[in-house]
Short mmCIF file of C-alpha atoms in Angstrom, two decimals:
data_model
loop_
_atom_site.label_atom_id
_atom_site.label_comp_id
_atom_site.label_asym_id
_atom_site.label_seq_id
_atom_site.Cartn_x
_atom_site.Cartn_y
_atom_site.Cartn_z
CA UNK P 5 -169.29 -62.34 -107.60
CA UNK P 6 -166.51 -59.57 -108.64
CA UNK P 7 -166.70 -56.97 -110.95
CA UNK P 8 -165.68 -57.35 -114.42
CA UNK P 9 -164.51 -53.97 -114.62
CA UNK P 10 -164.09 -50.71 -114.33
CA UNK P 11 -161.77 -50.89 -111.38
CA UNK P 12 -158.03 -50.33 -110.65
CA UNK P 13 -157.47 -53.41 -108.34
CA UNK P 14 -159.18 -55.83 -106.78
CA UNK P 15 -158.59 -57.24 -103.17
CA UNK P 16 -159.70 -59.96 -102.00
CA UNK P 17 -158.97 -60.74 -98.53
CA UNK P 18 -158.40 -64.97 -98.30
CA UNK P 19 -157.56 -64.77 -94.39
CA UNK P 20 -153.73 -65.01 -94.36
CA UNK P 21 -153.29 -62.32 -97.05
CA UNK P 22 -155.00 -61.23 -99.93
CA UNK P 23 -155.58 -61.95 -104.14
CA UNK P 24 -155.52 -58.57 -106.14
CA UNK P 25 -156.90 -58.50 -109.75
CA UNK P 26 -155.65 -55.51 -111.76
CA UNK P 27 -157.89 -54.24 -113.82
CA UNK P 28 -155.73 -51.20 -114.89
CA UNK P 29 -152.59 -50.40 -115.96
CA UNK P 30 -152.63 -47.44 -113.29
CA UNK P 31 -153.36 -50.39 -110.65
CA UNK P 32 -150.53 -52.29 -111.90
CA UNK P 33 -148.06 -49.70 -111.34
CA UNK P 34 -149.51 -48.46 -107.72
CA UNK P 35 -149.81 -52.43 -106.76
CA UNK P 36 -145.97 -52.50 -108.32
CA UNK P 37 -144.70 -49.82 -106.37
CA UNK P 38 -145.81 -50.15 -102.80
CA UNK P 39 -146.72 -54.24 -102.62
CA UNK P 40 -144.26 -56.89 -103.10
CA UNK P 41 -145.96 -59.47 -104.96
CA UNK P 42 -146.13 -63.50 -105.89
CA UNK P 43 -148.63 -65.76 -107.59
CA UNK P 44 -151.07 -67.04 -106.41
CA UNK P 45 -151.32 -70.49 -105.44
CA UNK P 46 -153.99 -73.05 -106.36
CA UNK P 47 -154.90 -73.53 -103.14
CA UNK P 48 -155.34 -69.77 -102.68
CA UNK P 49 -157.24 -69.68 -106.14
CA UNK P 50 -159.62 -72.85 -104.12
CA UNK P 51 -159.95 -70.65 -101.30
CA UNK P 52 -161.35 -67.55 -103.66
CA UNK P 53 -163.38 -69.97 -105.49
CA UNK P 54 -165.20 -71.28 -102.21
CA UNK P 55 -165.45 -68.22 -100.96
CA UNK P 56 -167.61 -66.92 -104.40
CA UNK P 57 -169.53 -70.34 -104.11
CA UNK P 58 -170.63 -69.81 -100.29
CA UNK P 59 -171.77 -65.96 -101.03
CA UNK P 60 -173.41 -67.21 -104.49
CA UNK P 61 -175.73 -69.41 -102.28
CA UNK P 62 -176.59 -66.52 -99.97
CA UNK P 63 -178.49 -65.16 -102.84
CA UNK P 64 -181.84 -66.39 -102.86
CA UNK P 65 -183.89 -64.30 -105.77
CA UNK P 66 -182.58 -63.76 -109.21
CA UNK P 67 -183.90 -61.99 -111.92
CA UNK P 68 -185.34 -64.10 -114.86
CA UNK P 69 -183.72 -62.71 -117.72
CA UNK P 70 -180.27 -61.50 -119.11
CA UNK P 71 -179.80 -58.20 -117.47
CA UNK P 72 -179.30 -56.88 -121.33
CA UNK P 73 -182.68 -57.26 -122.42
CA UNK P 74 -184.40 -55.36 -119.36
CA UNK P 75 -184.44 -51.77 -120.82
CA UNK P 76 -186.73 -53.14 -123.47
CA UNK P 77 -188.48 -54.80 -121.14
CA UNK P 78 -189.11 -51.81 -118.75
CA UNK P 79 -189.88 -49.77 -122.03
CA UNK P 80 -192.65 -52.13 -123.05
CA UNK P 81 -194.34 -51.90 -119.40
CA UNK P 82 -195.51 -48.04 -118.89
CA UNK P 83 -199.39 -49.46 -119.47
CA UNK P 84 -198.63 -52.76 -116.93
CA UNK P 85 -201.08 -53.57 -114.24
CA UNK P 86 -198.41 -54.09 -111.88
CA UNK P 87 -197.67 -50.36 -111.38
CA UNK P 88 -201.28 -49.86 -110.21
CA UNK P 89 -201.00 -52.84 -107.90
CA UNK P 90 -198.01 -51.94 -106.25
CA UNK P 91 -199.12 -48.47 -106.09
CA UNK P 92 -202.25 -49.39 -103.76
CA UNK P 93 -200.08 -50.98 -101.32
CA UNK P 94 -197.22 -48.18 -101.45
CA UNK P 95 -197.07 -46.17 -98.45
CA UNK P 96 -194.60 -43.32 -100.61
CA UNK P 97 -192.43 -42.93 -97.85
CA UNK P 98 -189.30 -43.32 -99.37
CA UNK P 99 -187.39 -45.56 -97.76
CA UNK P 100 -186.28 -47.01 -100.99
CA UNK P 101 -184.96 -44.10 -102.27
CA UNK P 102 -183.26 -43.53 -98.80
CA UNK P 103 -181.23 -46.59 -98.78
CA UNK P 104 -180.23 -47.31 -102.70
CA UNK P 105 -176.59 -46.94 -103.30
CA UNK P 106 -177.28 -45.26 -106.86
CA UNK P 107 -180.05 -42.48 -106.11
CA UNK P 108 -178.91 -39.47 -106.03
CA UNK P 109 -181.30 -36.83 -106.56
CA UNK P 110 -181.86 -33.72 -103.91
CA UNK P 111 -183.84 -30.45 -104.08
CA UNK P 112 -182.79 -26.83 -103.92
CA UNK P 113 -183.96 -24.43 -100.94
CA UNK P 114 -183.73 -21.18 -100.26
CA UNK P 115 -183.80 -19.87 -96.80
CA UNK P 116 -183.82 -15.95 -96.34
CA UNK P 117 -182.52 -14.59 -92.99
CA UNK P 118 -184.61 -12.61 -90.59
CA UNK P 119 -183.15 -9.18 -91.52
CA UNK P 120 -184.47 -9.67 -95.28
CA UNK P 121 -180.48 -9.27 -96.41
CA UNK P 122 -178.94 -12.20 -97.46
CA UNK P 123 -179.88 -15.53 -97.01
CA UNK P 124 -179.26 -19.25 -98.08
CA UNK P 125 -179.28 -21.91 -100.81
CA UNK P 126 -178.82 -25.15 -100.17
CA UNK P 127 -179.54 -28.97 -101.43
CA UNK P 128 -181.19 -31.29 -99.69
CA UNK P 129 -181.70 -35.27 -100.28
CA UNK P 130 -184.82 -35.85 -102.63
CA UNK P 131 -186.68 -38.58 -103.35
CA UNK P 132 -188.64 -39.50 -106.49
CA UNK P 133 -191.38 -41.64 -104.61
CA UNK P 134 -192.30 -38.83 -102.31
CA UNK P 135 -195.48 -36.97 -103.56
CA UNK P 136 -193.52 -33.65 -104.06
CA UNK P 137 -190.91 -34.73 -106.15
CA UNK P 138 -192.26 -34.16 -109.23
CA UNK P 139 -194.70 -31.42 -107.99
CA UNK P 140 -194.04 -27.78 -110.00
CA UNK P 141 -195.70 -24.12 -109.72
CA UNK P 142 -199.26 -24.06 -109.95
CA UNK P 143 -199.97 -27.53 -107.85
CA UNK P 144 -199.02 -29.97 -111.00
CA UNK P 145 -197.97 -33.17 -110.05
CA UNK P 146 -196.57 -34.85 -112.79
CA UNK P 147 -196.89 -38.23 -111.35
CA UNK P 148 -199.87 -37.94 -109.15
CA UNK P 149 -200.37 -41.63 -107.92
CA UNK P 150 -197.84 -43.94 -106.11
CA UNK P 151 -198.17 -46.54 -109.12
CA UNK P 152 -196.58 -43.38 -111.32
CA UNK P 153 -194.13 -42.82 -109.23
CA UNK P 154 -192.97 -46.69 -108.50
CA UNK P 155 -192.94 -46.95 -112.28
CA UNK P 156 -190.71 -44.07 -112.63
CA UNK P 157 -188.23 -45.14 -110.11
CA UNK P 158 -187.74 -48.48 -111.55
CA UNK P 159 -187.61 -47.37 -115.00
CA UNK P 160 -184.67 -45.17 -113.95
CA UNK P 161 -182.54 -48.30 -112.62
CA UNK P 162 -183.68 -50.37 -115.42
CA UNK P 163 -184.32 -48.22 -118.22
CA UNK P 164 -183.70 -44.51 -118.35
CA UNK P 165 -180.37 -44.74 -116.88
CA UNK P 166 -178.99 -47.21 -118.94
CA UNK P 167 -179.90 -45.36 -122.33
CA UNK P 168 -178.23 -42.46 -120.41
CA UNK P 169 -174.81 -43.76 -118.72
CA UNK P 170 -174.85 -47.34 -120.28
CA UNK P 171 -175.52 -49.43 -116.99
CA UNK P 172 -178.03 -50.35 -114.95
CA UNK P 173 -178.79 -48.66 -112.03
CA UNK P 174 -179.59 -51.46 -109.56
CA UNK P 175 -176.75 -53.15 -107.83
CA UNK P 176 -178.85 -56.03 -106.78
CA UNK P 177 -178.26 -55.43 -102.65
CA UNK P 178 -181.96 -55.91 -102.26
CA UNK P 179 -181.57 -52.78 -99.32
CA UNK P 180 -184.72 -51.27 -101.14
CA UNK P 181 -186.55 -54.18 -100.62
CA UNK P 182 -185.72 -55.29 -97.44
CA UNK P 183 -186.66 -51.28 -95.98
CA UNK P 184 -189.52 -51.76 -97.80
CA UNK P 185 -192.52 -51.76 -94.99
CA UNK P 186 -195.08 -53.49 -97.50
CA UNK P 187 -192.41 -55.55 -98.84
CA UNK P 188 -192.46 -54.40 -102.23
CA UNK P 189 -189.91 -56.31 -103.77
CA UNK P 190 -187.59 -55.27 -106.81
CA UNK P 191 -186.84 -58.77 -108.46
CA UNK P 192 -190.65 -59.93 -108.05
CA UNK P 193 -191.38 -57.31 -109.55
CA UNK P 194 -189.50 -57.52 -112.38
CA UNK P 195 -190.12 -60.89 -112.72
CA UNK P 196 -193.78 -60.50 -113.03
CA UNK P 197 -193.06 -57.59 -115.63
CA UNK P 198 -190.24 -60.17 -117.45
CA UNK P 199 -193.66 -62.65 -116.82
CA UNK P 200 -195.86 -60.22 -118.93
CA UNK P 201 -193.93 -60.13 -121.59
CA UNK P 202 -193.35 -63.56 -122.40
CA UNK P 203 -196.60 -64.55 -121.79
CA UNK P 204 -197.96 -61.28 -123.98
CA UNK P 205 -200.56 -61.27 -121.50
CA UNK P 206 -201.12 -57.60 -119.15
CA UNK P 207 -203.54 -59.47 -116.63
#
C-alpha cells in the first residue's frame, strides 16, 4: 500500500510522529537538512504494518491478473461484446472522466469580442466519453456510439498510455466507478475482459 517509487520521501504519519522512506538521494539530503532523525523502532515498523493490513482489507475488488499483462489484454479486446453492453447502459455524461485523477484532456475555444477586434482563446476541461470529443469538421464522429467511446477510455488507462509513458493510467481509487450513475464498474469490467481471454470465448 506505498509506492515503490518514483518519489523523494515518503511520510507516513504513525500518530505520535511519522516513518519517512527515501526514495531519492535529493530526499535524503532535504530530510537531512531540516529533520533530525532516528530509526525506527519495531514497534513503530508493527504500527506501519497494521496500518497497511487494515487499509488492504478496505479494498474489496481486485483485478484478476498481473497488472503487466493488461495492455495485451486490452489490445486483444477492440471486437469484445462487453463494449457494446456497457455502451447500452452508458448515459455519456462524463462523470468518469470528471473525477479520474489521470485524465487530462481539454478543448480549445475561441471567443471573439463584440467589437470584431480581438478576442479570446482559451482551454477548457474535455472529456473523451462525451459525444463531441472526438467529433471534427464536417459532422464526423470518430467514435459514434457510447460502447466506442467506453472502449477508448479504458484502453487509454490500460493500454495506450502505457505503450506511451510506461504506466498504467488507473490508480485503482474506484472514483470513476463509484460517480458512475449506472454503476459501470472498472475492475468488473476488466475482469470480464481478463474472463474472455482465458476462456477464448467473446460471448
Amino acid at each position: 500500500m506505498t509506492a515503490a517509487n518514483d518519489f523523494d520521501l515518503f511520510i507516513h504519519d504513525i500518530g505520535a510522529g511519522f516513518l519517512v522512506k527515501i526514495g531519492t538521494e535529493k530526499g535524503k539530503e532535504l530530510l537531512f537538512r531540516h529533520v533530525k532523525t532516528r530509526k525506527a523502532t519495531i514497534k513503530e515498523i508493527s504500527k506501519l504494518v497494521e496500518f497497511h493490513k487494515k487499509k488492504e482489507s478496505m479494498f474489496t475488488a481486485s483485478i484478476n491478473a498481473e497488472p503487466s499483462t493488461l495492455p495485451l489484454i486490452y489490445s486483444g479486446s477492440y471486437d469484445s461484446p462487453v463494449w457494446e453492453e456497457i455502451g447500452k447502459i452508458c448515459y455519456g455524461c462524463g462523470s468518469c472522466n470528471l473525477v479520474c485523477p489521470t485524465c487530462y484532456c481539454f478543448d480549445v475555444r475561441d471567443d471573439i469580442s463584440l467589437n470584431m477586434k480581438d478576442g479570446e482563446r482559451y482551454r477548457v476541461w474535455d472529456g473523451c466519453l462525451l459525444e463531441d470529443f472526438a467529433k471534427v469538421a464536417g459532422g464526423h464522429n470518430f467514435r459514434k456510439t457510447r460502447g466506442e467511446r467506453l472502449r477508448h477510455r479504458f484502453n487509454r488507462k490500460f493500454q495506450f498510455q502505457v505503450d506511451k509513458f510506461g504506466g498504467l493510467f488507473c490508480v485503482g481509487c474506484g472514483r470513476c466507478s463509484r460517480a458512475c450513475l449506472v454503476n459501470i464498474n472498472i475492475v468488473e469490467i476488466t475482469n470480464k475482459l481478463i474472463e474472455e481471454r482465458e476462456t477464448g470465448k467473446k460471448e
